[in-house]
Coordinates of C-alpha atoms in Angstrom, one line a residue:
M1 CA 0.0 0.0 0.0
N2 CA 1.3 3.5 -0.9
D3 CA 2.3 5.5 2.1
A4 CA 0.1 8.4 0.9
T5 CA -3.1 6.3 0.9
P6 CA -5.3 7.1 3.9
A7 CA -5.5 4.3 6.4
P8 CA -8.9 2.5 6.5
A9 CA -11.0 2.9 9.5
Q10 CA -10.4 -0.8 10.5
P11 CA -7.1 -2.6 9.9
P12 CA -7.4 -5.2 7.1
A13 CA -7.6 -8.8 8.1
P14 CA -4.0 -10.3 8.0
A15 CA -3.2 -12.7 5.2
R16 CA -3.6 -16.3 6.1
R17 CA -0.3 -17.7 7.3
A18 CA 1.0 -21.3 7.4
R19 CA 0.6 -22.9 10.9
V20 CA 4.0 -24.4 11.6
R21 CA 4.7 -25.1 15.3
A22 CA 8.0 -23.7 16.4
P23 CA 10.6 -26.3 17.5
E24 CA 11.9 -26.0 21.1
L25 CA 15.0 -24.0 21.9
T26 CA 17.9 -26.2 22.8
G27 CA 21.6 -25.2 23.3
K28 CA 24.3 -27.0 25.3
G29 CA 25.9 -23.8 26.3
G30 CA 22.8 -22.5 28.1
W31 CA 21.3 -19.1 28.4
L32 CA 23.0 -15.7 28.7
N33 CA 21.5 -12.3 29.7
T34 CA 18.7 -13.9 31.6
G35 CA 20.0 -13.9 35.2
D36 CA 20.8 -17.7 35.0
T37 CA 17.2 -18.5 34.1
S38 CA 16.5 -21.0 31.3
Y39 CA 13.5 -20.5 29.0
T40 CA 11.2 -22.6 26.8
L41 CA 8.9 -21.4 24.1
A42 CA 6.0 -22.1 26.5
D43 CA 7.5 -19.6 28.9
L44 CA 7.4 -17.0 26.1
R45 CA 3.8 -17.7 25.0
G46 CA 1.9 -14.5 24.4
R47 CA 4.9 -12.6 23.2
I48 CA 6.2 -12.2 19.6
V49 CA 9.5 -14.0 19.5
I50 CA 12.3 -13.2 17.0
L51 CA 15.1 -15.8 16.8
D52 CA 18.3 -14.3 15.5
F53 CA 20.7 -17.1 14.4
W54 CA 24.1 -15.5 14.5
T55 CA 27.8 -16.1 15.0
F56 CA 30.1 -13.5 16.3
C57 CA 32.7 -13.8 13.5
C58 CA 30.1 -12.8 10.9
I59 CA 30.0 -9.1 9.9
N60 CA 26.6 -9.6 8.4
C61 CA 25.4 -10.9 11.8
L62 CA 26.8 -7.8 13.5
H63 CA 24.9 -5.6 11.0
V64 CA 21.7 -7.4 11.9
L65 CA 22.3 -6.8 15.6
D66 CA 22.4 -3.1 14.9
E67 CA 19.4 -3.3 12.6
L68 CA 17.3 -4.8 15.4
R69 CA 18.2 -2.3 18.1
E70 CA 15.4 0.2 17.2
L71 CA 12.8 -2.5 16.8
E72 CA 13.9 -4.0 20.1
E73 CA 13.4 -0.7 21.9
K74 CA 10.2 0.3 20.2
H75 CA 8.4 -3.0 20.9
R76 CA 10.1 -4.0 24.1
D77 CA 6.7 -4.8 25.8
T78 CA 5.5 -7.2 23.1
V79 CA 8.6 -8.6 21.4
V80 CA 11.3 -10.8 22.8
I81 CA 14.4 -11.2 20.6
I82 CA 16.5 -14.2 21.3
G83 CA 20.0 -14.6 19.8
V84 CA 20.7 -18.2 19.0
H85 CA 24.5 -18.3 18.8
S86 CA 25.4 -20.9 16.2
P87 CA 29.2 -21.1 15.7
K88 CA 31.2 -21.4 12.5
F89 CA 34.7 -21.5 13.9
V90 CA 35.9 -23.9 16.7
H91 CA 36.7 -20.9 18.9
E92 CA 33.1 -19.7 18.6
A93 CA 31.9 -22.9 20.3
E94 CA 33.7 -22.0 23.5
H95 CA 31.2 -20.7 26.0
Q96 CA 33.4 -18.0 27.4
A97 CA 34.0 -16.6 23.9
V98 CA 30.2 -16.3 23.4
V99 CA 30.0 -14.6 26.8
D100 CA 32.6 -12.1 25.7
A101 CA 31.0 -11.5 22.3
V102 CA 27.6 -10.8 23.9
E103 CA 29.2 -8.0 26.0
R104 CA 31.5 -6.8 23.2
Y105 CA 28.7 -6.2 20.8
E106 CA 26.2 -4.9 23.4
V107 CA 23.6 -7.6 22.8
H108 CA 20.7 -6.5 25.0
H109 CA 18.5 -9.5 24.8
P110 CA 18.7 -13.2 25.8
V111 CA 21.1 -15.4 24.0
L112 CA 21.0 -19.1 23.7
D113 CA 24.5 -20.6 23.3
D114 CA 24.1 -23.5 20.8
P115 CA 27.6 -24.8 20.2
E116 CA 26.4 -28.0 18.4
L117 CA 23.9 -26.2 16.2
A118 CA 21.0 -28.2 17.6
T119 CA 18.4 -25.4 17.3
W120 CA 19.9 -24.3 14.0
K121 CA 19.2 -27.8 12.6
Q122 CA 15.7 -28.0 14.1
Y123 CA 14.8 -24.8 12.3
A124 CA 16.5 -25.9 9.0
V125 CA 18.7 -22.8 9.0
R126 CA 21.2 -22.6 6.1
A127 CA 22.9 -19.2 6.5
W128 CA 24.2 -16.7 8.9
P129 CA 22.4 -14.5 9.8
T130 CA 18.8 -15.9 9.7
L131 CA 15.8 -14.4 11.5
V132 CA 12.8 -16.5 12.4
V133 CA 9.6 -14.8 13.7
I134 CA 7.3 -16.8 16.1
D135 CA 3.8 -15.6 16.9
P136 CA 2.3 -15.3 20.4
E137 CA 0.7 -18.8 20.0
G138 CA 4.1 -20.4 19.2
Y139 CA 3.9 -20.8 15.4
V140 CA 6.6 -19.8 13.0
V141 CA 5.3 -17.1 10.7
A142 CA 8.3 -15.8 8.8
Q143 CA 12.0 -16.5 8.1
H144 CA 14.5 -14.1 6.7
A145 CA 18.2 -14.8 5.7
G146 CA 20.7 -12.0 5.4
E147 CA 20.5 -8.3 6.1
G148 CA 18.1 -5.5 5.5
H149 CA 14.9 -7.1 6.8
A150 CA 14.2 -4.9 9.8
H151 CA 11.6 -2.9 8.0
A152 CA 9.7 -6.0 6.9
I153 CA 9.8 -7.5 10.3
E154 CA 8.7 -4.2 11.9
R155 CA 5.6 -4.3 9.7
L156 CA 5.0 -7.9 10.5
V157 CA 5.3 -7.2 14.2
A158 CA 2.7 -4.4 14.0
E159 CA 0.3 -6.9 12.2
L160 CA 0.9 -9.5 14.8
E161 CA 0.3 -7.1 17.7
A162 CA -3.0 -6.0 16.2
E163 CA -4.1 -9.5 15.4
H164 CA -3.3 -11.1 18.7
A165 CA -4.5 -8.1 20.8
A166 CA -7.9 -8.6 19.1
K167 CA -7.8 -12.4 19.8
G168 CA -6.7 -11.9 23.4
T169 CA -3.5 -13.9 22.9
L170 CA -1.0 -11.0 23.2
R171 CA 0.7 -10.6 26.6
R172 CA 2.5 -7.3 27.3
G173 CA 5.1 -6.7 29.9
N174 CA 8.8 -6.8 30.7
G175 CA 10.9 -9.3 28.8
P176 CA 13.4 -11.8 30.2
Y177 CA 16.5 -9.7 29.5
V178 CA 18.7 -9.3 32.6
P179 CA 21.9 -7.2 32.0
P180 CA 25.1 -8.6 33.3
E181 CA 27.1 -6.8 36.0
P182 CA 29.5 -4.3 34.5
V183 CA 33.2 -5.0 35.1
P184 CA 35.6 -2.1 35.9
T185 CA 38.6 -2.1 33.6
D186 CA 40.6 0.7 31.9
L187 CA 39.9 -0.9 28.5
R188 CA 37.0 -3.0 27.4
F189 CA 37.5 -5.2 24.3
P190 CA 40.0 -2.9 22.7
G191 CA 40.4 -3.3 18.9
K192 CA 43.6 -1.7 17.5
A193 CA 46.6 0.3 18.7
L194 CA 48.9 3.0 17.3
V195 CA 52.1 4.5 18.6
L196 CA 51.9 8.3 18.5
P197 CA 55.0 10.3 17.5
G198 CA 55.7 11.2 21.2
G199 CA 55.7 7.5 22.2
N200 CA 52.3 7.3 23.8
I201 CA 50.0 4.5 22.6
L202 CA 46.5 5.3 21.2
V203 CA 44.0 2.5 21.5
S204 CA 40.5 2.1 20.1
D205 CA 38.4 1.1 23.2
S206 CA 35.7 -0.4 21.0
T207 CA 33.0 -1.5 23.4
R208 CA 33.2 1.8 25.3
H209 CA 33.0 3.8 22.1
Q210 CA 36.1 5.7 22.8
L211 CA 39.8 6.2 22.0
V212 CA 42.2 5.9 24.9
E213 CA 45.7 7.4 25.0
L214 CA 48.1 5.5 27.2
E215 CA 51.6 6.2 28.4
P216 CA 54.4 4.1 26.7
D217 CA 53.9 1.5 29.5
G218 CA 50.6 0.6 27.8
E219 CA 48.8 0.8 31.1
T220 CA 48.6 4.4 32.5
V221 CA 45.7 6.3 31.0
V222 CA 46.6 9.8 29.8
R223 CA 43.2 10.8 28.3
R224 CA 40.0 9.5 26.9
I225 CA 38.6 10.8 23.6
G226 CA 34.9 10.5 23.1
S227 CA 31.8 10.6 25.4
G228 CA 31.7 6.9 25.8
V229 CA 28.1 6.8 24.5
R230 CA 27.4 5.2 21.1
G231 CA 26.7 8.0 18.6
F232 CA 27.8 9.9 15.5
G233 CA 28.4 13.4 17.0
P234 CA 31.6 15.4 17.2
D235 CA 32.3 13.8 20.6
S236 CA 31.2 10.2 20.0
F237 CA 32.1 7.0 18.2
S238 CA 30.4 3.6 17.7
E239 CA 32.7 0.6 18.1
P240 CA 35.8 2.2 16.6
Q241 CA 38.5 -0.1 15.4
G242 CA 41.4 0.7 13.1
L243 CA 43.8 3.6 13.5
A244 CA 46.3 5.1 11.0
L245 CA 48.7 8.0 11.3
L246 CA 48.6 10.6 8.5
P247 CA 51.7 12.5 7.3
D248 CA 50.2 15.7 8.8
G249 CA 50.0 14.1 12.3
R250 CA 46.3 13.4 12.5
V251 CA 44.9 10.0 13.1
I252 CA 42.3 8.4 10.9
V253 CA 39.9 6.2 12.9
A254 CA 37.8 3.5 11.4
D255 CA 34.5 4.3 13.1
T256 CA 33.1 0.9 12.3
V257 CA 29.5 0.8 13.3
N258 CA 29.0 4.5 12.2
H259 CA 30.2 3.3 8.8
A260 CA 32.6 6.3 8.7
L261 CA 36.2 7.5 8.9
R262 CA 36.9 10.1 11.5
A263 CA 40.0 12.2 11.9
Y264 CA 41.4 12.8 15.4
D265 CA 44.0 15.6 16.0
P266 CA 46.1 14.5 19.0
V267 CA 47.3 18.1 19.5
S268 CA 43.9 19.9 19.6
G269 CA 41.8 16.9 20.5
A270 CA 39.4 17.7 17.7
V271 CA 37.4 15.0 16.0
E272 CA 35.8 15.4 12.6
T273 CA 34.2 13.1 10.0
V274 CA 36.2 12.8 6.8
A275 CA 34.4 10.0 5.0
G276 CA 31.0 8.3 5.1
T277 CA 27.5 9.4 5.8
G278 CA 26.7 7.3 8.8
R279 CA 24.6 5.1 6.6
Q280 CA 25.6 1.5 5.5
W281 CA 26.5 1.0 1.9
W282 CA 24.2 -1.3 -0.1
Q283 CA 24.6 -2.8 -3.5
G284 CA 23.8 -0.2 -6.2
S285 CA 25.1 2.7 -4.1
P286 CA 28.0 4.7 -5.5
D287 CA 31.4 3.2 -4.7
S288 CA 33.3 6.4 -5.5
G289 CA 32.9 10.1 -5.1
P290 CA 33.1 12.9 -2.5
A291 CA 34.1 11.2 0.7
L292 CA 31.3 12.8 2.8
E293 CA 28.6 11.8 0.3
V294 CA 29.4 8.1 -0.2
D295 CA 28.2 5.5 2.2
L296 CA 30.7 3.0 3.7
S297 CA 30.2 -0.4 5.3
S298 CA 31.8 -1.4 8.5
P299 CA 35.4 -0.1 7.9
W300 CA 37.5 -2.3 10.2
D301 CA 41.0 -1.1 9.7
V302 CA 43.0 1.6 8.0
A303 CA 46.6 2.1 6.8
W304 CA 48.5 4.8 5.0
W305 CA 50.0 3.3 1.8
A306 CA 50.7 4.4 -1.8
G307 CA 49.7 8.0 -1.0
R308 CA 46.2 7.1 0.3
V309 CA 44.4 5.8 3.3
W310 CA 43.5 2.2 2.5
I311 CA 40.4 0.9 4.2
A312 CA 39.5 -2.7 5.1
M313 CA 35.9 -2.5 4.2
A314 CA 34.8 -5.6 6.1
G315 CA 31.1 -5.1 5.5
V316 CA 31.3 -5.5 1.7
H317 CA 34.5 -7.7 1.4
Q318 CA 36.5 -5.0 -0.3
L319 CA 39.4 -2.6 0.1
W320 CA 38.6 1.1 -0.5
T321 CA 40.8 4.2 -0.4
Y322 CA 40.4 7.7 0.9
D323 CA 42.5 10.5 -0.5
P324 CA 42.8 13.4 2.0
A325 CA 44.1 15.7 -0.7
T326 CA 41.0 15.5 -2.9
G327 CA 38.5 14.4 -0.2
T328 CA 37.3 11.4 -2.2
V329 CA 36.8 7.7 -1.7
R330 CA 36.6 4.8 -4.1
A331 CA 36.6 1.0 -4.2
A332 CA 40.1 -0.2 -4.9
A333 CA 40.0 -4.0 -4.7
G334 CA 37.4 -6.7 -4.4
T335 CA 34.1 -7.4 -6.1
T336 CA 31.9 -7.6 -3.0
N337 CA 31.7 -11.4 -3.5
E338 CA 32.9 -13.3 -0.4
G339 CA 35.7 -15.8 -1.0
L340 CA 39.3 -16.1 -1.8
V341 CA 40.2 -15.3 -5.4
D342 CA 43.5 -13.7 -6.4
G343 CA 44.3 -11.6 -9.5
P344 CA 43.8 -8.1 -10.7
A345 CA 42.5 -5.9 -7.8
A346 CA 39.1 -5.2 -9.4
E347 CA 38.5 -9.0 -9.9
A348 CA 39.7 -10.3 -6.5
W349 CA 37.5 -11.7 -3.8
F350 CA 37.9 -11.0 -0.1
A351 CA 36.1 -12.3 2.9
Q352 CA 35.7 -9.7 5.7
P353 CA 39.2 -8.0 5.5
S354 CA 39.9 -6.8 9.1
G355 CA 43.6 -5.9 9.4
L356 CA 46.0 -3.9 7.2
A357 CA 49.8 -3.2 7.4
A358 CA 51.9 -1.2 4.9
A359 CA 55.3 -2.6 4.2
G360 CA 57.2 -1.0 1.3
D361 CA 55.7 -2.2 -1.9
R362 CA 53.1 -4.4 -0.3
L363 CA 49.9 -3.8 1.7
W364 CA 49.3 -6.9 3.9
V365 CA 45.7 -7.9 4.6
A366 CA 44.3 -10.1 7.4
D367 CA 41.3 -11.6 5.5
S368 CA 39.5 -13.0 8.5
E369 CA 36.7 -15.2 7.2
T370 CA 39.0 -17.1 4.9
S371 CA 41.5 -17.4 7.7
A372 CA 44.1 -16.0 5.3
L373 CA 47.0 -13.6 5.0
R374 CA 46.9 -11.8 1.7
Y375 CA 48.6 -8.7 0.2
V376 CA 48.2 -6.1 -2.5
E377 CA 51.1 -5.1 -4.7
R378 CA 51.8 -3.3 -8.0
D379 CA 51.0 -5.7 -10.9
G380 CA 54.3 -5.4 -12.9
S381 CA 54.2 -1.7 -13.2
G382 CA 57.7 -1.0 -11.9
S383 CA 56.6 0.3 -8.6
D384 CA 59.5 1.9 -6.6
G385 CA 57.8 1.2 -3.3
D386 CA 56.6 4.7 -2.5
G387 CA 53.1 4.3 -4.1
Q388 CA 54.2 5.8 -7.4
D389 CA 54.5 4.4 -10.8
G390 CA 58.0 3.9 -12.3
D391 CA 57.8 7.3 -14.0
G392 CA 57.1 9.0 -10.7
Q393 CA 53.4 9.6 -11.4
E394 CA 50.8 8.6 -9.0
G395 CA 48.7 5.7 -10.2
Q396 CA 45.0 5.4 -9.6
E397 CA 43.9 3.0 -6.8
G398 CA 42.9 -0.3 -8.3
D399 CA 44.7 0.4 -11.6
G400 CA 47.8 -1.8 -11.8
F401 CA 47.3 -3.5 -8.5
A402 CA 47.0 -7.2 -7.9
V403 CA 45.9 -9.3 -4.9
R404 CA 47.9 -12.4 -3.8
T405 CA 47.5 -14.9 -1.1
A406 CA 50.4 -15.9 1.2
V407 CA 48.6 -18.2 3.7
G408 CA 45.0 -19.6 3.5
T409 CA 42.9 -21.6 1.1
G410 CA 39.3 -20.5 1.5
L411 CA 36.2 -20.0 3.7
F412 CA 36.0 -23.3 5.4
D413 CA 39.6 -24.3 6.1
F414 CA 41.1 -23.1 9.3
G415 CA 43.2 -24.4 12.3
H416 CA 46.6 -23.8 13.9
R417 CA 49.4 -25.3 11.8
D418 CA 52.9 -24.1 11.3
G419 CA 55.2 -24.9 8.4
P420 CA 55.1 -24.1 4.7
A421 CA 52.6 -21.4 3.9
A422 CA 50.8 -23.6 1.4
Q423 CA 49.8 -26.0 4.2
A424 CA 49.8 -23.6 7.2
L425 CA 46.5 -22.8 8.9
L426 CA 45.2 -19.7 10.7
Q427 CA 41.8 -19.2 12.5
H428 CA 40.0 -15.9 11.8
P429 CA 42.9 -13.4 12.1
L430 CA 42.0 -9.8 12.7
G431 CA 45.4 -8.1 12.6
V432 CA 48.7 -7.9 10.8
T433 CA 51.9 -6.1 11.7
A434 CA 55.0 -5.4 9.5
L435 CA 58.2 -6.5 11.2
P436 CA 61.6 -4.9 10.7
D437 CA 63.1 -8.0 9.0
G438 CA 60.6 -8.0 6.2
S439 CA 58.3 -10.6 7.8
V440 CA 54.9 -10.0 9.2
A441 CA 53.2 -10.9 12.5
V442 CA 49.6 -12.0 12.3
S443 CA 47.2 -11.6 15.2
D444 CA 45.7 -15.0 14.9
T445 CA 42.6 -14.1 16.8
Y446 CA 40.7 -17.3 17.3
N447 CA 43.9 -19.3 17.9
H448 CA 44.8 -16.9 20.7
A449 CA 48.3 -16.7 19.1
L450 CA 50.7 -14.3 17.4
R451 CA 52.0 -16.0 14.2
R452 CA 54.7 -15.0 11.8
Y453 CA 55.0 -15.3 8.1
D454 CA 58.4 -14.9 6.4
P455 CA 58.1 -14.1 2.7
A456 CA 61.8 -15.0 2.2
T457 CA 61.3 -18.6 3.3
G458 CA 57.5 -19.1 2.8
E459 CA 57.3 -20.4 6.3
V460 CA 54.7 -19.8 9.0
T461 CA 55.7 -20.1 12.7
T462 CA 54.2 -19.2 16.1
L463 CA 55.7 -16.3 18.1
A464 CA 53.4 -16.5 21.1
T465 CA 50.4 -18.3 22.5
D466 CA 47.9 -17.8 25.3
L467 CA 46.9 -14.4 24.0
R468 CA 43.2 -14.1 24.5
E469 CA 41.7 -13.0 21.2
P470 CA 44.6 -10.8 19.9
S471 CA 43.1 -8.3 17.5
G472 CA 46.1 -6.2 16.5
A473 CA 49.7 -5.4 17.4
V474 CA 52.1 -2.5 17.1
L475 CA 55.9 -2.2 17.3
A476 CA 57.3 -0.2 20.2
G477 CA 61.0 -0.1 20.1
E478 CA 62.3 -3.6 20.2
D479 CA 59.0 -4.9 21.5
I480 CA 55.7 -5.7 20.0
V481 CA 52.6 -4.6 21.9
V482 CA 49.7 -6.9 21.3
V483 CA 46.1 -5.9 21.8
E484 CA 44.6 -8.7 23.9
S485 CA 41.0 -7.8 23.2
A486 CA 39.3 -10.4 25.4
R487 CA 41.7 -9.8 28.3
H488 CA 41.0 -6.0 28.0
R489 CA 44.7 -5.1 28.0
L490 CA 47.9 -4.5 26.0
T491 CA 50.6 -7.1 26.3
R492 CA 54.2 -6.3 25.6
L493 CA 56.4 -9.0 24.1
R494 CA 60.1 -9.0 23.2
L495 CA 60.8 -9.6 19.5
P496 CA 63.6 -12.0 18.7
D497 CA 66.8 -10.2 17.7
E498 CA 66.9 -12.0 14.4
A499 CA 64.1 -13.8 12.4
V500 CA 66.2 -17.0 12.2
R501 CA 65.8 -17.5 15.9
V502 CA 62.0 -17.8 15.4
E503 CA 62.6 -20.4 12.6
A504 CA 65.0 -22.4 14.7
V505 CA 62.6 -22.6 17.7
A506 CA 59.7 -23.6 15.4
H507 CA 61.9 -26.1 13.6
R508 CA 62.8 -27.9 16.8
T509 CA 59.2 -28.4 17.7
Q510 CA 58.5 -30.5 14.6
R511 CA 58.0 -34.2 15.0
A512 CA 60.8 -36.6 13.9
T513 CA 60.4 -38.2 10.5
T514 CA 58.2 -41.3 10.5
D515 CA 59.3 -44.2 8.1
V516 CA 56.2 -45.5 6.3
A517 CA 55.9 -48.4 3.8
P518 CA 55.1 -47.7 0.2
G519 CA 51.5 -48.2 -1.0
A520 CA 48.7 -48.5 1.4
L521 CA 48.9 -46.6 4.8
R522 CA 46.3 -47.1 7.5
L523 CA 45.7 -43.8 9.3
E524 CA 43.9 -44.0 12.6
V525 CA 43.1 -41.1 14.9
V526 CA 42.7 -42.5 18.4
F527 CA 39.9 -40.9 20.4
T528 CA 38.4 -42.2 23.7
A529 CA 35.8 -40.0 25.3
P530 CA 36.7 -38.9 28.8
N531 CA 35.1 -40.7 31.7
G532 CA 31.5 -39.9 32.0
Q533 CA 31.2 -38.7 28.4
K534 CA 30.3 -40.2 25.0
L535 CA 30.2 -39.2 21.4
D536 CA 26.9 -37.5 20.8
T537 CA 25.5 -38.6 17.4
R538 CA 21.9 -37.4 17.8
Y539 CA 22.4 -34.6 15.3
G540 CA 24.7 -36.4 12.9
P541 CA 28.4 -37.3 12.9
S542 CA 30.3 -35.8 15.8
T543 CA 33.8 -36.5 14.4
R544 CA 35.7 -35.0 11.4
L545 CA 38.9 -35.9 9.7
L546 CA 40.8 -33.7 7.2
V547 CA 43.9 -35.1 5.4
S548 CA 46.2 -33.3 3.0
A549 CA 49.9 -33.5 2.1
T550 CA 52.9 -31.4 1.1
P551 CA 53.6 -31.9 -1.7
P552 CA 50.0 -32.8 -2.7
E553 CA 51.5 -35.5 -5.0
L554 CA 52.5 -37.5 -2.0
L555 CA 49.0 -38.9 -1.7
A556 CA 47.5 -40.9 -4.5
E557 CA 44.3 -41.6 -2.5
G558 CA 42.8 -40.5 0.8
S559 CA 43.0 -36.7 0.9
G560 CA 40.0 -34.7 1.8
T561 CA 37.4 -34.5 4.5
G562 CA 35.3 -37.3 6.1
T563 CA 33.6 -38.2 9.3
D564 CA 35.4 -41.4 10.2
L565 CA 38.5 -41.1 12.4
S566 CA 40.3 -43.7 10.4
R567 CA 41.1 -43.9 6.7
E568 CA 43.0 -45.9 4.1
L569 CA 45.7 -43.7 2.4
V570 CA 47.6 -44.6 -0.7
L571 CA 51.1 -43.2 -1.1
A572 CA 52.0 -42.3 -4.7
D573 CA 54.8 -44.1 -6.5
G574 CA 57.9 -42.0 -7.0
V575 CA 57.5 -39.6 -4.0
T576 CA 59.8 -40.5 -1.3
E577 CA 59.2 -37.9 1.4
G578 CA 56.8 -35.2 2.5
V579 CA 54.5 -34.1 5.2
L580 CA 51.1 -35.5 6.0
H581 CA 48.7 -32.9 7.4
V582 CA 46.0 -34.3 9.6
S583 CA 43.2 -32.4 11.3
A584 CA 40.8 -34.3 13.5
M585 CA 37.8 -33.2 15.6
A586 CA 35.5 -35.1 18.0
A587 CA 32.7 -33.8 20.2
S588 CA 31.8 -35.5 23.4
C589 CA 29.0 -34.8 25.9
D590 CA 28.2 -35.9 29.4
D591 CA 26.8 -39.4 29.5
D592 CA 24.0 -38.9 32.0
P593 CA 20.5 -39.8 30.9
A594 CA 19.1 -37.7 33.8
N595 CA 20.8 -34.5 32.6
E596 CA 18.6 -32.9 29.9
Y597 CA 21.3 -30.4 29.0
P598 CA 24.6 -32.2 29.3
A599 CA 27.9 -30.3 28.9
C600 CA 29.7 -30.9 25.6
H601 CA 33.3 -30.4 24.6
V602 CA 35.1 -30.2 21.2
H603 CA 38.4 -32.0 20.9
Q604 CA 40.6 -30.9 18.0
Q605 CA 44.2 -31.3 17.0
D606 CA 46.2 -30.6 13.8
W607 CA 49.3 -32.6 13.0
G608 CA 52.1 -32.1 10.5
V609 CA 53.8 -35.5 10.3
P610 CA 57.0 -35.6 8.3
V611 CA 57.2 -39.0 6.5
R612 CA 59.9 -40.9 4.6
V613 CA 58.8 -43.8 2.3
T614 CA 61.0 -46.9 2.8
D615 CA 60.5 -50.6 2.4
T616 CA 61.1 -51.2 6.1
G617 CA 58.5 -48.5 7.2
T618 CA 55.2 -49.0 9.0
A619 CA 51.9 -49.6 7.2
R620 CA 49.9 -48.0 10.1
L621 CA 50.1 -44.4 11.4
A622 CA 48.3 -43.8 14.7
L623 CA 47.7 -40.3 16.1
V624 CA 46.2 -39.9 19.5
L625 CA 43.5 -37.2 19.9
A626 CA 42.3 -38.5 23.3
G627 CA 42.9 -41.8 25.1
L628 CA 45.7 -44.3 24.8
E629 CA 47.3 -45.9 21.8
V630 CA 47.5 -49.7 22.0
D631 CA 50.2 -51.3 19.9
R632 CA 48.9 -53.9 17.5

């Protein structure tokens, strides 16, 4: 109906809807934001329930959280939004990680932690994010996948309110949301950091919507910038992330949820918007033009490179640039398709790029959803490393650039594996830092580690572990200061004097070569569930086995993914040595019939097994995931 048409005296009868009873809500991780109370659909009868199937790695899911805020506030006495957290990455199945994400992204409604995707499967969900609307009588009335549905849901909610108020089946009142107790810390889920010219460290304090300047010790607060209230005014931010120093001394801030770039002057303290409108970019909108007239989409990081500010535009899987001299922005790399495709910048695919680091003639990119380390470079144009063409003239962004991949293979392969870059694995990295020796440090966020990639050797190693969700790092003298986002602090680490030391340490941790017989090789991953637990197969296979090799030609048969923890491999003729890469996962749950919601655990390990093919070698390779190996 056209908005200009006068409303009829009586609301029209709603269209007849299918009557599909909503499945029950089940999640092994339990409920958050409810004051430790568990809920069933029967408890919510009389309210309009919106299920938001999300996972906290997903930028589209974060967009939907923001889309729902206004609806949630407007209809708080009739609508109950329930986030059903349904993980993609292993780390996202950890309960504490979900607790952190709920606070980090200011989720102000109940959340059901569903690490095994039980409710996801019951509702036949196929994509993140998905919204399911349940009427006050407990029937599913609508399902929406993706973004941009808030308006349609708002209209549906209004129809349901009118319909069920007339029937007497609508129950108004306070919802089940109970906010958690605030925790006093100087930083709360910080995002990125930058060393200012005077030595102080500027940090984006994302959940508190501020910037914080710290003394060089990384602990003492000098000043806070921003009101601390989410907003788009001259004294407010909304979940700021990336920071980049301009040649004129100002700092460009990726004001992520405001879909904007802000400029902060450390001398005067002034903050101004330099790019973006505050609205989210959608397909069909301009992707170039005056910076203050073009919409952006969740800029996550920024870096000064090739005479421009490069922007990791996480929300549309692209890299954009902002030119302070002309006050313009434009898309520079990526098609908006999500995936891992290299080639000319305009044809490349990214997947939620979230970290940038300039290093001479390369711009390094942490491409989070593909768990990849990638880079942009001049495509054979004779770049001299200063962002100019060989003749000294500035090139146009996107023209003559190419995108390459150093580590990573695609959207669904991830883990923690060192070694040759072609076989190495990361897990949703959010940051990258150029090191003095030409290598780069990767904030391997979901592995809680700082990794290192050396372009000279093509090797990936681990610099540090037990870093809780590191999201960025910055050099400070001989040290590297890591943003431990989920520990709400900066952590200072000493860099090795020479890169070779890192290689040597990593090399010594590798397993000794295993002699294997030519031909058939029986691979068995040993897994025995802990006492009191069992494999839970109610919702399908609870085990996974991934096998590959370096070189790939080592395996004639047996590579790929399956659900059995044993497999017959066939070693190819003529290849005498290599590395078998094995990744195994098994999920076990408490074996107590009286416990309706048993606790579950995911067991996962990655192995890189150097092998040598010899006539006297073994025909069976056993790797222990959990339990004891018994010789046969």
